[in-house]
Amino acid sequence: MKKLFAILAVVAMVLGLSACSNEPAGPKTVKVGIAIYKFDDTFMTNYRTEMKAYFETKNTDDVKYEVEVTDGKNDQVTQTEQIDTFIAQDYDVLIINLVDLTAASAIIAKVKAADIPTVFINRQPSDADMASWDKITYVGAKAEDSGTFQGEIIVDLWKKADSKVDKNKDNKLQYVMLMGQAIHQDATLRTEYSIKAVTAAGIEVVKLFEERGEWDRVKGQEKMATAITQFGSQIEVVFANNDDMALGAIEALKAANMMDIPVVGVDATAPALDAIKNGTLVGTVLNDSTGQAHTSVDSAIKLLAGDALEKLQWVPYVKVTPENYTQFVK
Ligand code: GAL
Ligand code: CA
């Protein structure tokens, strides 16, 4: 009797299995984990929103992308836990915007051990880190170029026939620099290359003030208020490593009745384009969140397919001024 039951059970199982395999397969689910350094960041918000939207366009009858996006809250320990969870839950591919670049080698060791292809974005791991596995790639923009474009925007203003940039007429540019987070290549290189472009045009510079606003609008405003307290009417121009800090600086200048001081940013966010329209921001540089989001998603899909990718993939920056800003308004 027992034997008969056992046989019946096996038969039932085989039938059950074959019944299953006769059903239409349905789309295969691909689990995508996206780790963002923090959600409270204007540029990265545009970026992550576009990645999600673009993944949706990639769904077909055969594949469905299930996308989970995490907020690292600007804390590497938190982000590493989120990545550990993605790994534990067998995610198929990851896109990572690291909080702290010095964590790159440890994170790459983890995804490599789990064999999960990974696209790094926005914060560039070192060449040695990138060389440590073939299923990783980096998508970004060449920070040097964004700095150079900022400098050129100011040089153009300085060279205009009716230019009022050199307020004290000493033939030198007295400047304030508002920098992004220390860990970020964009902060270092924009700071360096914006000034290089000015000196390359034969204009001498005097650095009055250089501090970190950490990419943040409120901090940018606070730092600018401090700069105004210390240097007041000596200030001739403000370079900000991104638009949020530039917009914060404009608030501080407004409060001090110093709206004639040119301010230049980077990113070309919607509020920055508005500020160009209103004449409060003299220029910015498009940091192409849409282009970078698409390249990141396409790269994730290619890595999943087993394609070999370039280690470093670049999306170009574009200079944005009152002459061409309307092209970038969405
Ligand atoms: C930069 C961007 C900043 C900020 C930062 C975050 O590329 O210009 O606004 O978003 O990335 O890592
Ligand atoms: Ca001067």
Coordinates of C-alpha atoms and ligand atoms in Angstrom, one line a residue:
M1 CA 0.0 0.0 0.0
K2 CA 2.8 2.4 1.1
K3 CA 4.6 1.6 -2.2
L4 CA 1.6 2.3 -4.2
F5 CA 1.2 5.7 -2.6
A6 CA 4.8 6.4 -3.2
I7 CA 4.5 5.5 -6.9
L8 CA 1.3 7.6 -7.2
A9 CA 3.1 10.5 -5.6
V10 CA 6.0 10.3 -8.1
V11 CA 3.5 10.1 -11.0
A12 CA 1.6 13.1 -9.7
M13 CA 4.9 15.0 -9.4
V14 CA 5.9 14.2 -12.9
L15 CA 2.5 15.2 -14.2
G16 CA 2.6 18.3 -12.2
L17 CA 6.0 19.3 -13.6
S18 CA 5.0 18.5 -17.2
A19 CA 1.8 20.5 -16.7
C20 CA 4.0 23.5 -15.5
S21 CA 6.3 23.3 -18.4
N22 CA 3.4 23.4 -20.9
E23 CA 2.3 26.7 -19.6
P24 CA 3.6 29.9 -21.3
A25 CA 6.9 30.8 -19.7
G26 CA 6.2 34.5 -19.2
P27 CA 8.9 37.2 -19.0
K28 CA 12.1 36.3 -17.1
T29 CA 12.6 38.7 -14.2
V30 CA 16.0 40.5 -13.9
K31 CA 16.7 42.0 -10.5
V32 CA 18.5 45.3 -10.7
G33 CA 19.9 47.0 -7.6
I34 CA 20.8 50.7 -7.8
A35 CA 22.6 52.2 -4.8
I36 CA 22.6 56.0 -4.8
Y37 CA 25.0 57.9 -2.4
K38 CA 22.1 60.0 -1.1
F39 CA 18.6 60.8 -2.4
D40 CA 18.7 64.4 -1.2
D41 CA 20.8 65.6 -4.2
T42 CA 19.3 67.4 -7.1
F43 CA 21.5 66.1 -9.9
M44 CA 21.5 62.5 -8.6
T45 CA 17.7 62.6 -8.2
N46 CA 17.3 63.5 -11.9
Y47 CA 19.8 60.7 -12.7
R48 CA 18.1 57.9 -10.7
T49 CA 14.6 58.9 -11.9
E50 CA 15.8 58.7 -15.5
M51 CA 17.5 55.2 -14.9
K52 CA 14.2 53.8 -13.5
A53 CA 12.2 55.3 -16.4
Y54 CA 14.7 54.0 -19.0
F55 CA 14.7 50.5 -17.5
E56 CA 10.9 50.5 -18.0
T57 CA 11.3 51.0 -21.7
K58 CA 13.6 48.0 -21.8
N59 CA 10.9 45.6 -20.6
T60 CA 9.7 43.1 -23.3
D61 CA 7.6 39.9 -23.5
D62 CA 10.8 38.0 -22.6
V63 CA 12.4 40.2 -19.9
K64 CA 11.1 42.2 -17.0
Y65 CA 13.5 44.5 -15.1
E66 CA 12.7 44.7 -11.4
V67 CA 14.5 47.8 -10.2
E68 CA 15.2 48.6 -6.6
V69 CA 16.9 51.9 -5.7
T70 CA 18.4 52.5 -2.3
D71 CA 19.3 55.8 -0.4
G72 CA 22.9 55.6 1.0
K73 CA 22.1 58.7 3.1
N74 CA 25.7 59.9 2.5
D75 CA 27.0 57.1 4.7
Q76 CA 29.2 54.3 3.4
V77 CA 28.3 51.9 6.2
T78 CA 24.6 52.2 5.3
Q79 CA 25.3 51.8 1.6
T80 CA 27.6 48.8 2.1
E81 CA 24.8 47.1 4.0
Q82 CA 22.4 47.9 1.2
I83 CA 24.8 46.3 -1.3
D84 CA 25.3 43.2 1.0
T85 CA 21.5 42.8 0.9
F86 CA 21.4 43.0 -2.9
I87 CA 24.0 40.3 -3.0
A88 CA 22.3 38.1 -0.4
Q89 CA 19.0 38.4 -2.4
D90 CA 20.7 37.3 -5.6
Y91 CA 20.4 40.4 -7.6
D92 CA 21.4 40.0 -11.2
V93 CA 23.2 43.3 -11.8
L94 CA 24.1 46.4 -9.8
I95 CA 24.6 50.1 -10.5
I96 CA 26.5 51.8 -7.8
N97 CA 27.0 55.5 -7.0
L98 CA 29.5 55.1 -4.1
V99 CA 29.4 57.3 -1.0
D100 CA 33.1 56.9 -0.4
L101 CA 35.5 56.1 -3.2
T102 CA 37.9 54.5 -0.8
A103 CA 35.3 51.7 -0.3
A104 CA 35.6 50.8 -4.0
S105 CA 38.0 47.9 -3.7
A106 CA 36.1 46.2 -0.9
I107 CA 32.8 46.6 -2.8
I108 CA 34.4 45.2 -6.0
A109 CA 35.7 42.2 -4.1
K110 CA 32.2 41.5 -2.9
V111 CA 30.4 41.7 -6.3
K112 CA 33.2 39.7 -7.9
A113 CA 32.9 37.0 -5.3
A114 CA 29.2 36.9 -6.0
D115 CA 29.7 37.2 -9.7
I116 CA 27.3 40.1 -10.1
P117 CA 28.3 42.5 -12.9
T118 CA 28.3 46.1 -11.7
V119 CA 28.3 49.6 -13.3
F120 CA 29.8 52.3 -11.2
I121 CA 28.5 55.8 -11.8
N122 CA 29.3 59.5 -10.9
R123 CA 32.2 58.7 -8.5
Q124 CA 35.1 57.2 -10.3
P125 CA 37.0 54.3 -8.6
S126 CA 40.8 54.3 -9.2
D127 CA 42.3 52.7 -12.3
A128 CA 43.6 49.9 -10.1
D129 CA 40.1 49.2 -8.7
M130 CA 38.6 49.2 -12.2
A131 CA 41.3 46.8 -13.4
S132 CA 40.5 44.3 -10.7
W133 CA 37.6 42.6 -12.5
D134 CA 36.3 42.4 -16.1
K135 CA 32.6 42.6 -15.3
I136 CA 32.7 46.2 -14.1
T137 CA 32.6 49.5 -15.9
Y138 CA 32.4 53.2 -15.0
V139 CA 30.1 55.7 -16.6
G140 CA 30.8 59.4 -16.0
A141 CA 31.7 62.7 -17.5
K142 CA 35.2 64.3 -17.7
A143 CA 35.3 66.6 -14.8
E144 CA 38.2 68.6 -16.3
D145 CA 36.0 69.7 -19.1
S146 CA 33.3 71.0 -16.8
G147 CA 35.9 73.2 -15.0
T148 CA 37.3 74.4 -18.3
F149 CA 33.9 75.4 -19.6
Q150 CA 33.1 77.3 -16.3
G151 CA 36.4 79.2 -16.7
E152 CA 35.7 80.0 -20.3
I153 CA 32.3 81.4 -19.5
I154 CA 33.9 83.9 -17.1
V155 CA 36.7 84.7 -19.5
D156 CA 34.1 85.6 -22.2
L157 CA 32.4 87.9 -19.7
W158 CA 35.7 89.6 -18.8
K159 CA 36.6 90.2 -22.4
K160 CA 33.3 91.8 -23.4
A161 CA 33.6 95.4 -24.5
D162 CA 31.5 96.8 -21.7
S163 CA 32.7 94.3 -19.1
K164 CA 32.4 95.2 -15.4
V165 CA 33.9 92.0 -14.0
D166 CA 37.2 93.7 -13.0
K167 CA 35.5 96.0 -10.5
N168 CA 38.6 97.4 -8.9
K169 CA 40.4 97.6 -12.3
D170 CA 43.6 96.0 -11.2
N171 CA 43.5 93.6 -14.1
K172 CA 43.2 90.6 -11.8
L173 CA 40.2 88.5 -11.1
Q174 CA 39.3 88.3 -7.3
Y175 CA 37.4 85.1 -6.9
V176 CA 35.4 82.9 -4.5
M177 CA 35.3 79.1 -5.0
L178 CA 32.6 77.0 -3.5
M179 CA 33.7 73.3 -3.6
G180 CA 31.8 70.0 -3.5
Q181 CA 32.5 67.1 -1.3
A182 CA 36.2 66.3 -0.7
I183 CA 35.9 62.6 -1.8
H184 CA 34.7 63.6 -5.3
Q185 CA 36.9 63.9 -8.4
D186 CA 34.4 66.4 -9.8
A187 CA 35.1 68.8 -6.9
T188 CA 38.9 68.6 -7.2
L189 CA 39.0 68.9 -11.0
R190 CA 36.4 71.6 -11.4
T191 CA 38.2 73.7 -8.8
E192 CA 41.5 73.3 -10.6
Y193 CA 40.4 73.5 -14.3
S194 CA 38.0 76.5 -13.9
I195 CA 40.9 78.6 -12.7
K196 CA 43.3 77.1 -15.2
A197 CA 41.1 78.3 -18.0
V198 CA 41.1 81.8 -16.6
T199 CA 44.9 82.0 -16.3
A200 CA 45.3 80.3 -19.7
A201 CA 43.5 83.3 -21.1
G202 CA 46.2 85.5 -19.6
I203 CA 44.1 86.8 -16.7
E204 CA 45.7 86.9 -13.3
V205 CA 43.7 85.6 -10.4
V206 CA 43.5 86.3 -6.7
K207 CA 41.8 83.6 -4.6
L208 CA 39.9 85.3 -1.8
F209 CA 37.9 82.4 -0.4
E210 CA 37.8 78.6 -1.1
E211 CA 35.6 76.4 1.0
R212 CA 33.3 73.4 0.7
G213 CA 29.6 73.7 0.4
E214 CA 29.4 69.9 -0.1
W215 CA 27.2 70.1 -3.2
D216 CA 24.4 71.5 -1.0
R217 CA 22.4 74.7 -1.6
V218 CA 22.0 75.7 2.0
K219 CA 25.7 75.2 2.8
G220 CA 26.6 77.1 -0.4
Q221 CA 24.5 80.0 0.8
E222 CA 26.1 79.9 4.3
K223 CA 29.7 79.7 2.9
M224 CA 28.9 82.6 0.5
A225 CA 27.5 84.7 3.4
T226 CA 30.8 84.1 5.2
A227 CA 32.8 85.1 2.1
I228 CA 30.8 88.3 1.8
T229 CA 31.4 89.1 5.5
Q230 CA 35.1 88.6 5.0
F231 CA 35.7 90.1 1.6
G232 CA 32.6 92.2 0.7
S233 CA 33.1 94.4 -2.3
Q234 CA 36.5 92.8 -3.2
I235 CA 34.6 89.8 -4.6
E236 CA 34.4 89.9 -8.4
V237 CA 33.2 86.4 -9.3
V238 CA 31.9 83.2 -7.8
F239 CA 32.7 79.7 -9.1
A240 CA 30.6 77.0 -7.7
N241 CA 31.3 73.3 -8.3
N242 CA 27.6 72.7 -8.9
D243 CA 24.3 74.5 -9.5
D244 CA 22.9 73.9 -6.0
M245 CA 25.8 75.8 -4.4
A246 CA 25.6 78.5 -7.1
L247 CA 21.9 79.0 -6.3
G248 CA 22.7 79.2 -2.6
A249 CA 25.4 81.8 -3.4
I250 CA 23.0 83.8 -5.4
E251 CA 20.6 83.9 -2.3
A252 CA 23.5 85.2 -0.2
L253 CA 24.4 87.8 -2.8
K254 CA 20.8 88.9 -3.0
A255 CA 20.6 89.4 0.7
A256 CA 23.8 91.5 0.6
N257 CA 22.5 93.5 -2.4
M258 CA 25.4 92.3 -4.5
M259 CA 23.6 90.9 -7.5
D260 CA 26.1 92.3 -9.9
I261 CA 28.6 89.6 -9.1
P262 CA 28.7 86.9 -11.7
V263 CA 28.1 83.3 -10.5
V264 CA 28.7 80.2 -12.6
G265 CA 27.7 76.6 -11.7
V266 CA 27.6 73.1 -13.2
D267 CA 24.8 70.6 -13.9
A268 CA 22.2 72.7 -15.7
T269 CA 19.4 71.6 -13.4
A270 CA 15.9 73.1 -14.0
P271 CA 16.2 75.8 -11.3
A272 CA 19.7 76.7 -12.7
L273 CA 18.2 77.2 -16.2
D274 CA 15.5 79.3 -14.6
A275 CA 18.2 81.4 -12.9
I276 CA 20.0 81.9 -16.3
K277 CA 16.7 83.0 -17.8
N278 CA 16.2 85.5 -14.9
G279 CA 19.8 86.7 -15.3
T280 CA 20.9 85.8 -11.8
L281 CA 23.2 83.0 -13.0
V282 CA 25.7 83.8 -15.8
G283 CA 26.2 80.3 -16.9
T284 CA 26.4 76.6 -16.1
V285 CA 27.6 73.4 -17.7
L286 CA 25.3 70.6 -18.7
N287 CA 26.1 67.5 -16.6
D288 CA 24.0 65.2 -18.8
S289 CA 22.0 63.1 -16.3
T290 CA 19.8 61.7 -19.1
G291 CA 22.7 60.6 -21.2
Q292 CA 24.6 59.2 -18.3
A293 CA 21.5 57.3 -17.1
H294 CA 20.9 55.8 -20.5
T295 CA 24.6 54.7 -20.8
S296 CA 24.5 53.2 -17.4
V297 CA 21.4 51.2 -18.0
D298 CA 22.6 50.1 -21.5
S299 CA 25.9 49.0 -19.9
A300 CA 24.1 47.0 -17.2
I301 CA 22.2 45.2 -19.8
K302 CA 25.3 44.5 -21.9
L303 CA 27.2 43.2 -18.9
L304 CA 24.3 40.9 -18.2
A305 CA 24.6 39.6 -21.8
G306 CA 28.2 38.9 -21.2
D307 CA 29.6 41.7 -23.4
A308 CA 33.0 43.1 -22.6
L309 CA 32.8 46.9 -22.1
E310 CA 35.4 49.7 -21.9
K311 CA 36.4 50.3 -18.3
L312 CA 35.7 54.0 -18.5
Q313 CA 32.8 55.5 -20.5
W314 CA 32.4 59.2 -21.0
V315 CA 29.3 61.3 -21.6
P316 CA 30.2 64.9 -22.8
Y317 CA 29.6 68.1 -20.9
V318 CA 28.1 71.1 -22.7
K319 CA 28.6 74.8 -22.0
V320 CA 25.3 76.6 -21.1
T321 CA 24.9 80.3 -21.4
P322 CA 22.1 82.9 -21.9
E323 CA 22.7 82.3 -25.7
N324 CA 21.8 78.6 -25.7
Y325 CA 20.1 77.7 -22.4
T326 CA 16.6 77.3 -24.0
Q327 CA 18.0 74.1 -25.8
F328 CA 18.3 72.5 -22.4
V329 CA 14.9 73.4 -20.8
K330 CA 12.8 70.3 -20.6
Ligands
GAL1 C1 28.3 65.8 -9.4 C2 27.2 66.9 -9.6 C3 26.8 67.4 -8.2 C4 26.5 66.2 -7.3 C5 27.5 65.1 -7.3 C6 27.1 63.9 -6.5 O1 28.6 65.3 -10.7 O2 27.7 67.9 -10.4 O3 25.8 68.3 -8.3 O4 25.3 65.6 -7.7 O5 27.9 64.7 -8.6 O6 28.1 63.0 -6.5
CA2 CA 40.1 92.9 -10.1

